[in-house]
mmCIF file of N, CA, C and O in Angstrom:
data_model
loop_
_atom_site.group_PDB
_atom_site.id
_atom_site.type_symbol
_atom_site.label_atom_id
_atom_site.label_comp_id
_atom_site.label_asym_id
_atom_site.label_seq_id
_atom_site.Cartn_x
_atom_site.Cartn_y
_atom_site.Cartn_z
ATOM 1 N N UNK A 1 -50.367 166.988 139.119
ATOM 2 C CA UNK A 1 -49.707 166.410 140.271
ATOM 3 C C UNK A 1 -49.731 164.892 140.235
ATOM 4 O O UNK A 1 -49.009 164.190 140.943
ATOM 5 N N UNK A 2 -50.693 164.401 139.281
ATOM 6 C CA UNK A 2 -50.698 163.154 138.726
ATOM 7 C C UNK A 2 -49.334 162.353 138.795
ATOM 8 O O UNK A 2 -49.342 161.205 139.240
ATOM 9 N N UNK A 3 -47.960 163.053 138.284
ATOM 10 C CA UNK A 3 -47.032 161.780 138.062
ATOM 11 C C UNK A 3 -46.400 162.240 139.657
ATOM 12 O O UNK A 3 -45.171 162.196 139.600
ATOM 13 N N UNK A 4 -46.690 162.491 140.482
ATOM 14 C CA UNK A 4 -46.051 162.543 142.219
ATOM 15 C C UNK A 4 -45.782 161.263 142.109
ATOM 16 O O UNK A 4 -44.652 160.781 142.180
ATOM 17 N N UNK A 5 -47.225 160.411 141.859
ATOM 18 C CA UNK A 5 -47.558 158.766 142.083
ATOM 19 C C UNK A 5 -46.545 157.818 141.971
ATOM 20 O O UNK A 5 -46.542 156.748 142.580
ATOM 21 N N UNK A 6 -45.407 158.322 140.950
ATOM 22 C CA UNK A 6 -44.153 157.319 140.690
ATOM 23 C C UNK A 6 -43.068 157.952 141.092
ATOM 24 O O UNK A 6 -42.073 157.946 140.367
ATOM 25 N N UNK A 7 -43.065 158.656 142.408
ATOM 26 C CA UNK A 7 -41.908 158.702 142.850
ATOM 27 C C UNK A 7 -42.297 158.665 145.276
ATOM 28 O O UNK A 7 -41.712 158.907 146.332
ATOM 29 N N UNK A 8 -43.868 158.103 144.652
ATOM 30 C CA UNK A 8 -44.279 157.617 146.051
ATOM 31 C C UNK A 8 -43.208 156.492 146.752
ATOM 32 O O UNK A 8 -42.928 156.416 147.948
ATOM 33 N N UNK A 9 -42.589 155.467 145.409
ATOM 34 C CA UNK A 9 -41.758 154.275 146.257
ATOM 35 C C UNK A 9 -40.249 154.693 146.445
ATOM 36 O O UNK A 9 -39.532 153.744 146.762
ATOM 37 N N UNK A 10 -39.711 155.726 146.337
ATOM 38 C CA UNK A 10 -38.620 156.383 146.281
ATOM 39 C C UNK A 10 -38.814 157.296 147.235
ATOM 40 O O UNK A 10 -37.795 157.463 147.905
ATOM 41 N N UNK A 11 -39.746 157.971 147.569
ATOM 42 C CA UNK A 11 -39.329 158.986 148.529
ATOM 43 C C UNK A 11 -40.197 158.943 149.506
ATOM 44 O O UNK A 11 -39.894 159.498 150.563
ATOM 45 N N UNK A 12 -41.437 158.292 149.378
ATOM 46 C CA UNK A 12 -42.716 157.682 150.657
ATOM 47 C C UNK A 12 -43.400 158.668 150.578
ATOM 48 O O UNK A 12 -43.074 159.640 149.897
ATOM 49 N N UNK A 13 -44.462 158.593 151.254
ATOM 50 C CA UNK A 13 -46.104 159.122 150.980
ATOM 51 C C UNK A 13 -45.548 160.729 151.657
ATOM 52 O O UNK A 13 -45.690 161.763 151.003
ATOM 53 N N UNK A 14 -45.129 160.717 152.576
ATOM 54 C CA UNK A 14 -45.124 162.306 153.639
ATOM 55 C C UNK A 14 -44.362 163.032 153.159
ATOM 56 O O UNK A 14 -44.306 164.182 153.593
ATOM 57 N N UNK A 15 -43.407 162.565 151.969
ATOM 58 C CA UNK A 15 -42.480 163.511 151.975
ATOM 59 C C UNK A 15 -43.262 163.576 150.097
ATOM 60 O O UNK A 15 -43.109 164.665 149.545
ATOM 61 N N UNK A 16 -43.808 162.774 149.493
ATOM 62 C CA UNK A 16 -44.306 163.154 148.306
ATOM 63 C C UNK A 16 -45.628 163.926 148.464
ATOM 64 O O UNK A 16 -45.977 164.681 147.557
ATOM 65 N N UNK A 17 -46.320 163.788 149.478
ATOM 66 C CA UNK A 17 -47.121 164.817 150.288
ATOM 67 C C UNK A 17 -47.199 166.635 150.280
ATOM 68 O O UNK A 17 -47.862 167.582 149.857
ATOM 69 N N UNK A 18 -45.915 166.252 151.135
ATOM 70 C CA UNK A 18 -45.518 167.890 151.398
ATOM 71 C C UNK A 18 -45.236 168.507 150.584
ATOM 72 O O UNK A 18 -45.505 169.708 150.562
ATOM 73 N N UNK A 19 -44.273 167.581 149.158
ATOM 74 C CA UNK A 19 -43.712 168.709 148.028
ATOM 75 C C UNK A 19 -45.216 168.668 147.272
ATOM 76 O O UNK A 19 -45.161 169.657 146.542
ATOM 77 N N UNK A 20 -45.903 168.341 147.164
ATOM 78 C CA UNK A 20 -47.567 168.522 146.978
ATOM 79 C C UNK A 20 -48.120 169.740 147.047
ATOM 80 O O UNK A 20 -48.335 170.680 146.282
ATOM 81 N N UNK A 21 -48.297 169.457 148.211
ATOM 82 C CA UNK A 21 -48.906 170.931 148.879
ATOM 83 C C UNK A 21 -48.351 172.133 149.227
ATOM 84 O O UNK A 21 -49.093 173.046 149.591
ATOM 85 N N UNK A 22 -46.782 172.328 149.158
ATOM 86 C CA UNK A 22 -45.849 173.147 149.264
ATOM 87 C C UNK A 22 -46.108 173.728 147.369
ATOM 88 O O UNK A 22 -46.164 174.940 147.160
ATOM 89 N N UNK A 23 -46.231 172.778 146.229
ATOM 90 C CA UNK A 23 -46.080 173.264 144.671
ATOM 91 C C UNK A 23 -47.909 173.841 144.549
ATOM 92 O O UNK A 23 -48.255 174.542 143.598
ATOM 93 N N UNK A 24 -48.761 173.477 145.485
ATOM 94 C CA UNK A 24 -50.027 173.742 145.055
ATOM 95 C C UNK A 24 -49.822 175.669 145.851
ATOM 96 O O UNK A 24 -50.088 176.732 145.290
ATOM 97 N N UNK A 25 -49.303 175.453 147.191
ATOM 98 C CA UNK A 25 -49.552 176.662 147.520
ATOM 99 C C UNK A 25 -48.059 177.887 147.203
ATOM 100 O O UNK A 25 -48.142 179.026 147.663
ATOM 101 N N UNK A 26 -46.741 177.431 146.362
ATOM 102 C CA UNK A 26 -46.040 178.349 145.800
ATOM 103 C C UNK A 26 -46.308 178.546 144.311
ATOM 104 O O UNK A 26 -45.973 179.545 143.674
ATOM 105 N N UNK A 27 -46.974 177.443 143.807
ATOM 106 C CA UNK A 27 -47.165 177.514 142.331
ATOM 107 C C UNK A 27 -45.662 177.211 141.809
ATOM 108 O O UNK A 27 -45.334 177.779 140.768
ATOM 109 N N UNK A 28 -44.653 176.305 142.486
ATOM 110 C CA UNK A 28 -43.362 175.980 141.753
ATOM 111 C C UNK A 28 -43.897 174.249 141.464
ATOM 112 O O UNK A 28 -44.613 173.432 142.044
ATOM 113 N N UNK A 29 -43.000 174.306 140.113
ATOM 114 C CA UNK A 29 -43.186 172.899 139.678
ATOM 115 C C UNK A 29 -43.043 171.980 140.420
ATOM 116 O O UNK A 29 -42.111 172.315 141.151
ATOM 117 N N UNK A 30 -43.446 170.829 140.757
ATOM 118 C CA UNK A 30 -43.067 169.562 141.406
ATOM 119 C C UNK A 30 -41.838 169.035 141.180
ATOM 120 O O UNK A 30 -41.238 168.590 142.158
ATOM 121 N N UNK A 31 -41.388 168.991 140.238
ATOM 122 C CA UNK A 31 -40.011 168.747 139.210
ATOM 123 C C UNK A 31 -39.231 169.383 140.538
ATOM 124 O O UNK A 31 -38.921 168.823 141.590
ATOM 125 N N UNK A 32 -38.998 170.961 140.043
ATOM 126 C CA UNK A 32 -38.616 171.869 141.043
ATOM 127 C C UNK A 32 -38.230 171.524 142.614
ATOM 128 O O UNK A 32 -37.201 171.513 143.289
ATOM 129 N N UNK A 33 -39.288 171.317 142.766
ATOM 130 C CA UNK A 33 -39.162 170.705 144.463
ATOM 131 C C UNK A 33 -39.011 169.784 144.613
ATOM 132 O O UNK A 33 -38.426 169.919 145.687
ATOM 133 N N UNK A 34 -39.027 168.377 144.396
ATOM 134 C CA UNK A 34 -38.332 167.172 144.626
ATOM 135 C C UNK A 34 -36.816 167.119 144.269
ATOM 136 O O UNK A 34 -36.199 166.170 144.753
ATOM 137 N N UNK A 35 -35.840 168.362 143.174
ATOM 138 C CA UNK A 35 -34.898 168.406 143.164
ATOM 139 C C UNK A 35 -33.792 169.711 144.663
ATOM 140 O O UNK A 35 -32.697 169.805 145.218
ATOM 141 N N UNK A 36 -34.888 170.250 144.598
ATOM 142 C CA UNK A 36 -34.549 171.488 145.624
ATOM 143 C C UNK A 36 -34.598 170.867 146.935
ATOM 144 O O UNK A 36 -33.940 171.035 147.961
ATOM 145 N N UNK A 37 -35.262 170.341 146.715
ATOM 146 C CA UNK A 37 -35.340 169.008 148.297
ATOM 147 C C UNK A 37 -34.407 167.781 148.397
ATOM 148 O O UNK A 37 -34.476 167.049 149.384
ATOM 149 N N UNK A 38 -33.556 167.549 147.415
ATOM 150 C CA UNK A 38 -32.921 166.482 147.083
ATOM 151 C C UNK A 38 -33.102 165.287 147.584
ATOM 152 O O UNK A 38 -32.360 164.495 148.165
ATOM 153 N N UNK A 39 -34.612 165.274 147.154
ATOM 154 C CA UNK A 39 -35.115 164.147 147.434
ATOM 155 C C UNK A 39 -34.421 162.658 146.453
ATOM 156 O O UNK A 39 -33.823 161.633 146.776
ATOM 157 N N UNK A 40 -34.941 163.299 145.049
ATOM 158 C CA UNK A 40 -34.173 162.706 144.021
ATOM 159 C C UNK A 40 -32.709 163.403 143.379
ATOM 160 O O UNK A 40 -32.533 164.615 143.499
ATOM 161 N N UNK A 41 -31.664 162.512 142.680
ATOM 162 C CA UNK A 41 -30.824 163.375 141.582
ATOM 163 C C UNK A 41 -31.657 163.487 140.432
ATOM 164 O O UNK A 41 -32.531 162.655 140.190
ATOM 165 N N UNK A 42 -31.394 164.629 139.599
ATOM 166 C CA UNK A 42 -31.789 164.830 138.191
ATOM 167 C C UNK A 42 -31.334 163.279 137.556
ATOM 168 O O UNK A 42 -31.913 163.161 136.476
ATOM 169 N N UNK A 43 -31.051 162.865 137.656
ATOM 170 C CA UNK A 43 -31.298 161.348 136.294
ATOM 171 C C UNK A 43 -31.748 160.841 137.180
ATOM 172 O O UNK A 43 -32.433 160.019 136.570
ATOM 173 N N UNK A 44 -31.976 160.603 138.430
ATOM 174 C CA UNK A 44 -33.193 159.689 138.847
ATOM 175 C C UNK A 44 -34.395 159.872 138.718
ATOM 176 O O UNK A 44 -35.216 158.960 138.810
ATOM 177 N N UNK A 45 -34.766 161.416 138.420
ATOM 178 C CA UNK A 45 -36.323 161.725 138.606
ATOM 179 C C UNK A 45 -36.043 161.899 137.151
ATOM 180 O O UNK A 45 -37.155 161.600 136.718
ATOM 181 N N UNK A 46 -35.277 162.194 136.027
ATOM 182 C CA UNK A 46 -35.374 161.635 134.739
ATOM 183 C C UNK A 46 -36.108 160.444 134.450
ATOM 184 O O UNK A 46 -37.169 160.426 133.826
ATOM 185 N N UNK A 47 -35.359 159.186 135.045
ATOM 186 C CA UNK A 47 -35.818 158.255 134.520
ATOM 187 C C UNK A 47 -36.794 157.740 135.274
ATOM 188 O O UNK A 47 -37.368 157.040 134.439
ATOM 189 N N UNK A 48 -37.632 157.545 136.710
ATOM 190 C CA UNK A 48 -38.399 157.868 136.979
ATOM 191 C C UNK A 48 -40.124 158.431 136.120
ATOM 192 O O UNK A 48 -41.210 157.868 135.990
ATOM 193 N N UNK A 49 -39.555 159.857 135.682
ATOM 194 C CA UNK A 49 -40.839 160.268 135.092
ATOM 195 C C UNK A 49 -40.329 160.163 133.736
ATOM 196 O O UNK A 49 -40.500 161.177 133.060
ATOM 197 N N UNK A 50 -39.891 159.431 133.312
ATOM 198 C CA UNK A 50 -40.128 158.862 131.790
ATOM 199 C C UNK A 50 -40.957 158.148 131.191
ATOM 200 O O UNK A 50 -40.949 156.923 131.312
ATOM 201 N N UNK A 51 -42.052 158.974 130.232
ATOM 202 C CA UNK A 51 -43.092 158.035 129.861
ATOM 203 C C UNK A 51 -43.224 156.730 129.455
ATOM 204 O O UNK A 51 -44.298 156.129 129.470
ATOM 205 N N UNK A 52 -41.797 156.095 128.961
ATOM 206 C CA UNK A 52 -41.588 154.477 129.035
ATOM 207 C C UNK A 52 -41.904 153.528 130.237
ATOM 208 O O UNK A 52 -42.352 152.389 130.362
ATOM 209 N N UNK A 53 -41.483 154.478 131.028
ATOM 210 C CA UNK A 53 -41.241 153.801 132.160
ATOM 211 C C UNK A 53 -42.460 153.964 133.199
ATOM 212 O O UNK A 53 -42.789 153.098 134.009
ATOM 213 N N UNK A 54 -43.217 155.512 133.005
ATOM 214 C CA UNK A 54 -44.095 155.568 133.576
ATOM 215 C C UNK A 54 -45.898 154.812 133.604
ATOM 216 O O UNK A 54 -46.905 154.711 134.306
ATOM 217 N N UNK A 55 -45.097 154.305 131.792
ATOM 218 C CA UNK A 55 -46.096 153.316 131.267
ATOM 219 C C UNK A 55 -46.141 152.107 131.549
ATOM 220 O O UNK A 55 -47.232 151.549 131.438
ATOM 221 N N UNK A 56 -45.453 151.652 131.813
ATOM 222 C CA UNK A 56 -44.806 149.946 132.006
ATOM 223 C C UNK A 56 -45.587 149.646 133.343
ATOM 224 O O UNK A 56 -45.800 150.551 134.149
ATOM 225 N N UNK A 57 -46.018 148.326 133.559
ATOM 226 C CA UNK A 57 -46.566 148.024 134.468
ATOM 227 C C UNK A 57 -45.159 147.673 135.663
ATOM 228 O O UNK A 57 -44.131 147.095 135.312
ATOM 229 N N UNK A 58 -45.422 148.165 137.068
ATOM 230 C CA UNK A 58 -44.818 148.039 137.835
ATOM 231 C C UNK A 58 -43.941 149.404 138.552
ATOM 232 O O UNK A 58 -44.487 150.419 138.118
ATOM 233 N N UNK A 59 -43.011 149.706 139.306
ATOM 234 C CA UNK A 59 -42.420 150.406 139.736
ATOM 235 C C UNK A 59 -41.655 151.566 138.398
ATOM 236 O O UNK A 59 -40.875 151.021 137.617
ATOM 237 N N UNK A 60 -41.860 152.723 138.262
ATOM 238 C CA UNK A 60 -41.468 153.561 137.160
ATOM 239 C C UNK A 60 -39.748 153.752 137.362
ATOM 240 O O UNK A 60 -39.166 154.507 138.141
ATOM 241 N N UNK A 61 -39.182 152.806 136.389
ATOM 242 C CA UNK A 61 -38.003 153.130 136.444
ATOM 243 C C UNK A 61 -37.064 152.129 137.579
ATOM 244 O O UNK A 61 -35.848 152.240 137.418
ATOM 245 N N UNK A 62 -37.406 151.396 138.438
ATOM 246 C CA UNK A 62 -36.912 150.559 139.455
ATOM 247 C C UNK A 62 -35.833 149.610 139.092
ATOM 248 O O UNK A 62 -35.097 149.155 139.967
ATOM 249 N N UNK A 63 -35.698 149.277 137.789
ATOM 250 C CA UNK A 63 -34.398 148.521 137.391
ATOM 251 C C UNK A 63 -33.411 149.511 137.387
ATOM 252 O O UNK A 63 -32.402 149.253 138.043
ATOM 253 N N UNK A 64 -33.474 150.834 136.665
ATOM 254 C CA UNK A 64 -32.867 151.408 136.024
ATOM 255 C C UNK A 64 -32.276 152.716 137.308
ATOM 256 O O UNK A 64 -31.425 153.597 137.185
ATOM 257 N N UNK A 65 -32.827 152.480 138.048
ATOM 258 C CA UNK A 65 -32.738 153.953 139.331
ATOM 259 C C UNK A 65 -31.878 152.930 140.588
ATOM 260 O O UNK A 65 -31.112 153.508 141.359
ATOM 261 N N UNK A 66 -32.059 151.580 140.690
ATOM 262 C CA UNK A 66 -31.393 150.976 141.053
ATOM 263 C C UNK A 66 -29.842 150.639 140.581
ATOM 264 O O UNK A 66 -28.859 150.609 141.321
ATOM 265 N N UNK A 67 -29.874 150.435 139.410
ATOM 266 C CA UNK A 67 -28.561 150.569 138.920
ATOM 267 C C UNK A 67 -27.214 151.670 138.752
ATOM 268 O O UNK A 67 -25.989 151.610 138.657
ATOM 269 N N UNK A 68 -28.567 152.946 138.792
ATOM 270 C CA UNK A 68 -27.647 154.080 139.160
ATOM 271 C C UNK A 68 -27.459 154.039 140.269
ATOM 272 O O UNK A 68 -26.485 154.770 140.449
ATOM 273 N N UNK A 69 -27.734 153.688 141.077
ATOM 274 C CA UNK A 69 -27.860 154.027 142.770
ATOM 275 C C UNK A 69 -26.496 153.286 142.818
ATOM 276 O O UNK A 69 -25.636 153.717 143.585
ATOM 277 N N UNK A 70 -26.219 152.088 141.968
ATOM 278 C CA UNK A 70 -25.382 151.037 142.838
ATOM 279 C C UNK A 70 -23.917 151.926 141.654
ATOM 280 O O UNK A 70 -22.708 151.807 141.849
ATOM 281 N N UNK A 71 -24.287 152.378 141.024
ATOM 282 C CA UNK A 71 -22.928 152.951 140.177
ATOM 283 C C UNK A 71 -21.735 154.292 140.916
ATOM 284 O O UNK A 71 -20.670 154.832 140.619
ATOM 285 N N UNK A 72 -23.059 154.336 142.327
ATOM 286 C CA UNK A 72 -22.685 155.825 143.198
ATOM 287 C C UNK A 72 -21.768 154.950 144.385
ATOM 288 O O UNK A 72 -21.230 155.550 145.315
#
């Protein structure tokens, strides 16, 4: 549940919370539920939990999730 952590500034603590404890007590992936929740699109929580990005010091993905955002 470790990588929740980089999608805390995208979707805020209560709602990265709930799909938490909703994947601990259905046993569905986190993946799963932040898309079923459309919290994120699939290429945002792509690039998001991309280990480049999840490595890099600072916001995971924040140039790059911004730019899609502004392409919509």
């Amino acid at each position: 549940f470790g990588i929740c952590t980089a999608l805390l500034p995208y979707v805020g603590y209560e709602a990265t919370s709930a799909v938490v404890k909703e994947a601990v007590r259905t046993n569905v992936p986190v993946r799963d539920l932040f898309l079923q929740k459309g919290l994120v699109t699939p290429e945002e929580l792509d690039i998001i939990l991309d280990p480049k990005h999840m490595t890099t010091p600072g916001i995971a993905g924040q140039a790059e999730v911004a730019a899609l955002r502004q392409k919509k």
